[in-house]
Tab-separated table of C-alpha atoms in Angstrom:
chain	number	residue	atom	x	y	z
Q	1	MET	CA	0.000	0.000	0.000
Q	2	ASP	CA	1.309	3.489	-0.849
Q	3	ARG	CA	1.987	6.026	1.890
Q	4	GLN	CA	-0.904	8.314	0.915
Q	5	SER	CA	-3.537	5.561	1.165
Q	6	ALA	CA	-2.038	4.302	4.420
Q	7	ALA	CA	-2.298	7.822	5.864
Q	8	ILE	CA	-5.938	8.095	4.776
Q	9	GLU	CA	-6.744	4.802	6.485
Q	10	ARG	CA	-4.994	5.870	9.686
Q	11	ARG	CA	-7.124	9.016	9.795
Q	12	ILE	CA	-10.293	6.976	9.331
Q	13	VAL	CA	-9.290	4.635	12.165
Q	14	ARG	CA	-8.377	7.581	14.388
Q	15	ALA	CA	-11.729	9.296	13.727
Q	16	TRP	CA	-13.609	6.037	14.413
Q	17	ARG	CA	-11.857	5.763	17.773
Q	18	GLN	CA	-12.603	9.379	18.672
Q	19	LEU	CA	-16.302	8.906	17.875
Q	20	THR	CA	-16.675	5.621	19.772
Q	21	GLY	CA	-15.292	6.436	23.181
Q	22	GLY	CA	-11.890	8.026	22.648
Q	23	GLY	CA	-8.502	6.866	23.812
Q	24	SER	CA	-9.704	5.355	27.083
Q	25	VAL	CA	-11.582	2.563	25.269
Q	26	ARG	CA	-9.956	-0.476	23.678
Q	27	ASP	CA	-10.900	-1.245	20.081
Q	28	GLY	CA	-12.592	-4.472	21.135
Q	29	GLN	CA	-15.001	-2.418	23.267
Q	30	ARG	CA	-16.331	-0.461	20.277
Q	31	PRO	CA	-18.709	-3.003	18.688
Q	32	THR	CA	-19.420	-1.538	15.262
Q	33	LEU	CA	-21.524	-2.455	12.252
Q	34	LEU	CA	-20.147	-1.024	8.993
Q	35	ALA	CA	-22.869	0.359	6.695
Q	36	VAL	CA	-21.720	-0.663	3.207
Q	37	SER	CA	-23.621	0.025	-0.012
Q	38	GLY	CA	-20.849	-1.275	-2.238
Q	39	GLY	CA	-19.802	2.117	-3.581
Q	40	ALA	CA	-16.333	3.623	-3.259
Q	41	ASP	CA	-16.942	5.507	-0.014
Q	42	SER	CA	-18.400	2.667	2.012
Q	43	SER	CA	-15.986	0.142	0.501
Q	44	ALA	CA	-13.077	2.338	1.632
Q	45	LEU	CA	-14.617	2.531	5.105
Q	46	ALA	CA	-14.785	-1.265	5.289
Q	47	LEU	CA	-11.258	-1.718	3.922
Q	48	ALA	CA	-9.882	0.737	6.494
Q	49	LEU	CA	-11.706	-0.605	9.555
Q	50	ALA	CA	-12.293	-4.307	8.919
Q	51	ALA	CA	-9.161	-5.469	10.732
Q	52	ARG	CA	-9.889	-3.521	13.915
Q	53	PRO	CA	-11.104	-5.538	16.927
Q	54	GLY	CA	-14.661	-4.522	17.661
Q	55	VAL	CA	-15.773	-4.272	14.039
Q	56	GLY	CA	-18.232	-7.124	14.058
Q	57	ALA	CA	-20.145	-7.122	10.785
Q	58	ILE	CA	-21.102	-5.382	7.569
Q	59	GLY	CA	-24.667	-4.162	7.174
Q	60	HIS	CA	-26.224	-3.785	3.727
Q	61	VAL	CA	-29.717	-2.506	2.939
Q	62	VAL	CA	-31.529	-3.474	-0.264
Q	63	HIS	CA	-34.317	-1.020	-1.071
Q	64	ASP	CA	-36.794	-0.745	-3.915
Q	65	LEU	CA	-35.710	2.551	-5.476
Q	66	ARG	CA	-33.523	0.792	-8.068
Q	67	PRO	CA	-34.107	-2.013	-10.581
Q	68	PRO	CA	-34.014	-5.362	-8.724
Q	69	GLU	CA	-31.139	-6.757	-10.784
Q	70	GLU	CA	-28.937	-3.746	-9.921
Q	71	ALA	CA	-29.834	-3.867	-6.236
Q	72	GLU	CA	-29.067	-7.601	-6.059
Q	73	ALA	CA	-25.761	-7.086	-7.886
Q	74	ASP	CA	-24.753	-4.540	-5.236
Q	75	ARG	CA	-25.669	-7.009	-2.502
Q	76	ASP	CA	-23.533	-9.673	-4.181
Q	77	ALA	CA	-20.580	-7.263	-4.383
Q	78	VAL	CA	-20.901	-6.407	-0.682
Q	79	GLU	CA	-21.003	-10.087	0.203
Q	80	ARG	CA	-17.819	-10.646	-1.811
Q	81	LEU	CA	-16.174	-7.805	0.066
Q	82	GLY	CA	-17.302	-9.282	3.381
Q	83	THR	CA	-15.840	-12.659	2.433
Q	84	ARG	CA	-12.546	-11.048	1.467
Q	85	LEU	CA	-12.380	-9.107	4.753
Q	86	GLY	CA	-13.566	-11.988	6.932
Q	87	LEU	CA	-16.656	-10.145	8.135
Q	88	PRO	CA	-20.225	-11.479	8.152
Q	89	VAL	CA	-22.664	-9.536	5.988
Q	90	ARG	CA	-26.129	-8.877	7.364
Q	91	VAL	CA	-28.726	-7.851	4.793
Q	92	ALA	CA	-32.031	-6.038	5.305
Q	93	ARG	CA	-34.700	-5.385	2.676
Q	94	VAL	CA	-36.878	-2.295	2.898
Q	95	ARG	CA	-39.471	-0.422	0.877
Q	96	ALA	CA	-39.461	3.358	0.590
Q	97	PRO	CA	-42.651	4.836	2.098
Q	98	GLN	CA	-45.061	7.060	0.192
Q	99	GLY	CA	-44.238	10.742	-0.251
Q	100	ASN	CA	-40.683	12.030	-0.458
Q	101	ALA	CA	-39.032	8.849	-1.713
Q	102	GLU	CA	-35.458	9.945	-1.042
Q	103	ALA	CA	-36.103	11.154	2.527
Q	104	GLY	CA	-38.322	8.146	3.245
Q	105	ALA	CA	-35.723	5.707	1.938
Q	106	ARG	CA	-33.072	7.346	4.100
Q	107	ARG	CA	-35.274	7.029	7.196
Q	108	VAL	CA	-36.125	3.354	6.701
Q	109	ARG	CA	-32.502	2.600	5.775
Q	110	TYR	CA	-31.294	3.933	9.118
Q	111	GLN	CA	-34.031	2.020	10.913
Q	112	ALA	CA	-32.901	-1.152	9.169
Q	113	LEU	CA	-29.248	-0.501	10.011
Q	114	ALA	CA	-30.173	0.019	13.665
Q	115	ASP	CA	-32.017	-3.327	13.606
Q	116	LEU	CA	-29.005	-5.049	12.033
Q	117	ALA	CA	-26.668	-3.482	14.598
Q	118	GLN	CA	-28.787	-4.662	17.504
Q	119	ASP	CA	-29.023	-8.163	16.049
Q	120	ALA	CA	-25.215	-8.204	15.685
Q	121	GLY	CA	-24.660	-6.922	19.218
Q	122	CYS	CA	-23.174	-3.626	17.950
Q	123	ARG	CA	-23.559	-0.290	19.718
Q	124	TYR	CA	-22.327	1.701	16.725
Q	125	VAL	CA	-23.152	1.967	13.025
Q	126	ALA	CA	-20.325	3.511	10.976
Q	127	ALA	CA	-21.426	5.326	7.803
Q	128	ALA	CA	-19.168	6.580	5.022
Q	129	HIS	CA	-20.378	10.144	4.443
Q	130	GLN	CA	-17.369	12.176	3.356
Q	131	ALA	CA	-16.318	15.739	2.582
Q	132	ASP	CA	-17.732	15.825	-0.969
Q	133	ASP	CA	-21.124	14.797	0.455
Q	134	VAL	CA	-20.854	17.648	2.966
Q	135	LEU	CA	-20.097	20.177	0.248
Q	136	GLU	CA	-22.961	18.903	-1.925
Q	137	THR	CA	-25.374	19.250	0.985
Q	138	MET	CA	-24.135	22.717	1.912
Q	139	LEU	CA	-24.445	23.982	-1.667
Q	140	ALA	CA	-27.891	22.446	-2.170
Q	141	ASN	CA	-29.157	23.983	1.069
Q	142	LEU	CA	-27.467	27.314	0.420
Q	143	ILE	CA	-29.207	27.864	-2.917
Q	144	ARG	CA	-32.531	26.947	-1.272
Q	145	GLY	CA	-32.003	29.823	1.164
Q	146	ALA	CA	-31.269	27.676	4.215
Q	147	GLY	CA	-30.087	29.202	7.464
Q	148	PRO	CA	-27.251	28.011	9.720
Q	149	ARG	CA	-28.901	24.644	10.393
Q	150	GLY	CA	-28.754	23.762	6.702
Q	151	LEU	CA	-25.080	24.716	6.429
Q	152	ARG	CA	-23.749	22.731	9.360
Q	153	GLY	CA	-23.317	19.441	7.486
Q	154	PRO	CA	-24.051	15.983	8.875
Q	155	ALA	CA	-23.277	15.405	12.538
Q	156	PRO	CA	-20.190	13.259	13.222
Q	157	ARG	CA	-22.351	11.168	15.525
Q	158	ARG	CA	-26.031	10.948	16.412
Q	159	THR	CA	-28.357	8.519	18.141
Q	160	LEU	CA	-30.315	6.195	15.862
Q	161	ARG	CA	-32.202	4.683	18.772
Q	162	GLU	CA	-31.509	3.850	22.381
Q	163	GLY	CA	-28.317	1.803	22.460
Q	164	VAL	CA	-27.314	2.426	18.810
Q	165	THR	CA	-25.257	5.446	17.701
Q	166	LEU	CA	-24.442	6.425	14.127
Q	167	VAL	CA	-20.841	7.604	13.602
Q	168	ARG	CA	-19.254	9.147	10.519
Q	169	PRO	CA	-15.466	8.674	10.615
Q	170	MET	CA	-14.858	9.782	7.003
Q	171	LEU	CA	-16.069	13.398	7.098
Q	172	HIS	CA	-12.467	14.547	6.758
Q	173	ALA	CA	-11.882	12.389	3.653
Q	174	THR	CA	-12.879	13.050	0.041
Q	175	ARG	CA	-14.268	10.874	-2.728
Q	176	ALA	CA	-10.798	10.842	-4.283
Q	177	ASP	CA	-9.416	9.539	-0.971
Q	178	ALA	CA	-11.977	6.742	-0.966
Q	179	LEU	CA	-11.077	5.757	-4.514
Q	180	ALA	CA	-7.393	5.765	-3.573
Q	181	VAL	CA	-8.020	3.368	-0.675
Q	182	CYS	CA	-10.005	1.028	-2.928
Q	183	ALA	CA	-7.247	1.096	-5.558
Q	184	ALA	CA	-4.574	0.418	-2.939
Q	185	HIS	CA	-6.455	-2.753	-1.980
Q	186	ASP	CA	-7.083	-3.660	-5.632
Q	187	TRP	CA	-10.827	-3.487	-4.995
Q	188	THR	CA	-13.294	-2.265	-7.628
Q	189	PRO	CA	-16.352	-0.668	-6.006
Q	190	VAL	CA	-19.778	-0.790	-7.612
Q	191	HIS	CA	-21.231	2.223	-9.395
Q	192	ASP	CA	-24.791	3.330	-8.664
Q	193	ALA	CA	-26.154	4.520	-12.015
Q	194	THR	CA	-29.066	6.292	-10.300
Q	195	ASN	CA	-26.542	8.890	-9.129
Q	196	ASP	CA	-26.043	9.857	-12.764
Q	197	ASP	CA	-29.713	10.418	-13.612
Q	198	PRO	CA	-31.847	10.166	-10.452
Q	199	GLY	CA	-35.583	10.665	-10.500
Q	200	THR	CA	-36.475	13.244	-7.833
Q	201	PRO	CA	-35.817	16.981	-8.220
Q	202	ASP	CA	-33.740	17.068	-5.036
Q	203	ALA	CA	-31.639	14.111	-6.135
Q	204	ARG	CA	-31.205	15.615	-9.612
Q	205	LEU	CA	-29.859	18.777	-8.018
Q	206	ARG	CA	-27.343	16.818	-5.957
Q	207	ALA	CA	-26.299	14.794	-9.003
Q	208	ALA	CA	-25.787	17.996	-11.008
Q	209	LEU	CA	-23.733	19.532	-8.206
Q	210	ARG	CA	-21.638	16.362	-7.975
Q	211	ALA	CA	-21.008	16.097	-11.714
Q	212	ARG	CA	-20.826	19.727	-12.845
Q	213	VAL	CA	-20.083	22.009	-9.893
Q	214	LEU	CA	-17.788	20.183	-7.479
Q	215	PRO	CA	-15.158	19.414	-10.155
Q	216	VAL	CA	-15.012	23.110	-11.073
Q	217	LEU	CA	-14.653	24.136	-7.428
Q	218	GLU	CA	-11.883	21.584	-6.984
Q	219	GLU	CA	-10.121	22.934	-10.071
Q	220	LEU	CA	-10.430	26.526	-8.866
Q	221	ARG	CA	-9.456	25.733	-5.288
Q	222	PRO	CA	-7.927	22.281	-4.743
Q	223	GLY	CA	-9.059	20.791	-1.459
Q	224	ALA	CA	-12.365	22.688	-1.549
Q	225	ALA	CA	-14.390	19.785	-0.159
Q	226	GLY	CA	-12.113	19.299	2.836
Q	227	ARG	CA	-12.230	22.998	3.700
Q	228	ALA	CA	-16.015	23.018	3.310
Q	229	ALA	CA	-16.251	20.105	5.752
Q	230	ARG	CA	-14.222	22.093	8.283
Q	231	GLY	CA	-16.484	25.083	7.683
Q	232	ALA	CA	-19.544	22.914	8.259
Q	233	ALA	CA	-18.080	21.738	11.572
Q	234	ALA	CA	-17.583	25.368	12.624
Q	235	MET	CA	-21.158	26.150	11.582
Q	236	ALA	CA	-22.373	23.254	13.736
Q	237	GLN	CA	-20.713	24.906	16.730
Q	238	ALA	CA	-22.458	28.179	15.890
Q	239	VAL	CA	-25.788	26.358	15.672
Q	240	ALA	CA	-25.127	24.881	19.134
Q	241	VAL	CA	-24.684	28.409	20.486
Q	242	VAL	CA	-27.976	29.461	18.891
Q	243	GLU	CA	-29.692	26.421	20.401
Q	244	ARG	CA	-28.566	27.493	23.866
Q	245	ALA	CA	-30.050	30.942	23.194
Q	246	VAL	CA	-33.282	29.242	22.068
Q	247	ASP	CA	-33.330	27.307	25.353
Q	248	ALA	CA	-33.106	30.574	27.309
Q	249	ALA	CA	-35.737	32.317	25.152
Q	250	TRP	CA	-38.074	29.358	25.535
Q	251	GLU	CA	-37.805	29.472	29.330
Q	252	ARG	CA	-38.496	33.223	29.409
Q	253	GLY	CA	-41.119	33.648	26.734
Q	254	VAL	CA	-43.071	30.441	26.039
Q	255	ARG	CA	-45.568	28.744	28.322
Q	256	HIS	CA	-47.917	25.792	28.040
Q	257	GLU	CA	-51.560	26.729	27.740
Q	258	GLY	CA	-54.133	23.954	27.484
Q	259	ASP	CA	-53.147	21.630	24.649
Q	260	GLY	CA	-50.971	24.283	23.055
Q	261	LEU	CA	-48.354	26.938	23.686
Q	262	ALA	CA	-48.373	30.691	24.192
Q	263	ILE	CA	-45.512	32.883	22.939
Q	264	ASP	CA	-44.901	36.234	24.650
Q	265	ALA	CA	-45.012	38.513	21.587
Q	266	ARG	CA	-43.042	41.344	23.190
Q	267	ALA	CA	-40.235	39.076	24.376
Q	268	PHE	CA	-40.232	37.387	20.952
Q	269	ALA	CA	-39.700	40.731	19.203
Q	270	ASP	CA	-36.436	41.306	21.108
Q	271	LEU	CA	-34.816	38.058	19.897
Q	272	LEU	CA	-32.239	37.720	17.134
Q	273	PRO	CA	-33.731	36.310	13.899
Q	274	ALA	CA	-31.961	32.942	14.225
Q	275	VAL	CA	-33.281	32.555	17.778
Q	276	ARG	CA	-36.816	33.513	16.720
Q	277	GLU	CA	-36.743	30.829	14.035
Q	278	GLY	CA	-35.438	28.321	16.565
Q	279	VAL	CA	-38.325	29.064	18.931
Q	280	LEU	CA	-40.832	28.547	16.112
Q	281	ARG	CA	-39.210	25.279	15.050
Q	282	ARG	CA	-39.372	24.074	18.636
Q	283	CYS	CA	-43.100	24.862	18.735
Q	284	VAL	CA	-43.530	22.559	15.740
Q	285	ASP	CA	-41.467	19.846	17.447
Q	286	ARG	CA	-43.301	20.061	20.767
Q	287	LEU	CA	-46.767	20.011	19.251
Q	288	GLY	CA	-46.047	17.332	16.662
Q	289	GLY	CA	-46.393	19.432	13.536
Q	290	ALA	CA	-44.488	19.013	10.289
Q	291	GLY	CA	-40.833	18.050	10.462
Q	292	HIS	CA	-37.986	20.493	9.883
Q	293	ASP	CA	-37.640	19.298	6.300
Q	294	ARG	CA	-41.100	20.709	5.511
Q	295	LEU	CA	-40.694	24.052	7.303
Q	296	SER	CA	-38.521	26.349	5.194
Q	297	ALA	CA	-36.470	29.264	6.448
Q	298	ALA	CA	-38.618	31.580	4.296
Q	299	THR	CA	-41.780	30.330	6.050
Q	300	LEU	CA	-40.187	30.897	9.445
Q	301	ARG	CA	-39.101	34.426	8.546
Q	302	SER	CA	-42.556	35.276	7.261
Q	303	LEU	CA	-44.180	33.877	10.374
Q	304	ALA	CA	-41.807	35.779	12.679
Q	305	THR	CA	-42.559	39.049	10.845
Q	306	TRP	CA	-46.285	38.392	11.198
Q	307	ILE	CA	-45.923	37.827	14.959
Q	308	ASP	CA	-44.253	41.249	15.272
Q	309	GLY	CA	-47.185	43.237	13.988
Q	310	GLY	CA	-49.902	40.988	12.665
Q	311	SER	CA	-53.323	39.886	13.792
Q	312	GLY	CA	-55.731	37.065	13.142
Q	313	THR	CA	-54.612	33.512	12.378
Q	314	ARG	CA	-51.804	31.892	10.373
Q	315	LEU	CA	-51.236	28.226	9.520
Q	316	ALA	CA	-47.708	26.841	9.202
Q	317	GLY	CA	-45.975	23.513	9.789
Q	318	GLY	CA	-49.239	21.774	10.640
Q	319	LEU	CA	-49.939	24.300	13.416
Q	320	ARG	CA	-52.365	27.176	13.966
Q	321	PHE	CA	-50.903	30.489	15.179
Q	322	GLU	CA	-53.512	32.879	16.663
Q	323	HIS	CA	-52.424	36.433	17.443
Q	324	GLY	CA	-53.888	37.688	20.699
Q	325	GLY	CA	-51.947	40.927	20.950
Q	326	ALA	CA	-49.676	40.310	23.923
Q	327	SER	CA	-49.383	36.594	23.153
Q	328	VAL	CA	-49.491	34.282	20.170
Q	329	PHE	CA	-51.310	31.020	20.846
Q	330	VAL	CA	-50.069	27.923	19.042
Q	331	SER	CA	-52.045	24.705	18.612
Q	332	ARG	CA	-52.378	21.772	16.250
Q	333	ALA	CA	-54.159	22.797	13.040
């Protein structure tokens, strides 16, 4: 193996350790399921981590968004990789729910991976999101007008369910790094043709960014994806600061009233815009309205402006906002 690929693998291993307990935990005490689709990124993740004690299995999810013969070919490739690495491969089959197919498929995929991890006795699921993915997401959200939340990139770790944590030890790496690791191991990853011409508008945008925009950015400023990933991490810290301000504003200016909530309109007017939007998002969360993915920053800004000087009733995010002068009453629509 060349020195560059070896260095990439060491960084992946180091990040995996940091995300699964740090230096005080032995590798054998980090039971991890590797989420592997068969593509370059997840194959590189498996090649880098397979030999570590604690990595117990590969998890692969077959869903119905692709032609069956292609999906089964990917499964076969993952099973060949598992055999080569000496890791068992656990396979789940899921169907994308109605509605937003891409978001629904992502949700059921994570549910399936959590099931596979529990069955394998693993506390962690390692996913192969990398810096190019971060940059794609940031650009897609930026041109939609997203606020700080949309520019923070994927979290390095998050809870999938009680007892199972998702970790992303490749956020520092790029797609070129993943390809280099695969080449160093003489492994040919599969290619998902749906990435070239996907069906949903959101997926088409991401495919266009991947094929036509990211290469130009890399040409103009080599290492752009890696720097964007660092920027996203800094933005995540800024979002955490805003969330603490939202906590304080919520304690001071929002109270439960019957089955709903009441917002102190005067206190709300004194908040910074990002904090105002955070309070409104939390209202949606607490009352079980639409998820964040259906509540745009533009809707939040419009609603906040209406609270400042409006009257009557507004509907947003599955909730009813009734202006009572001193307070705005929020309930399920």
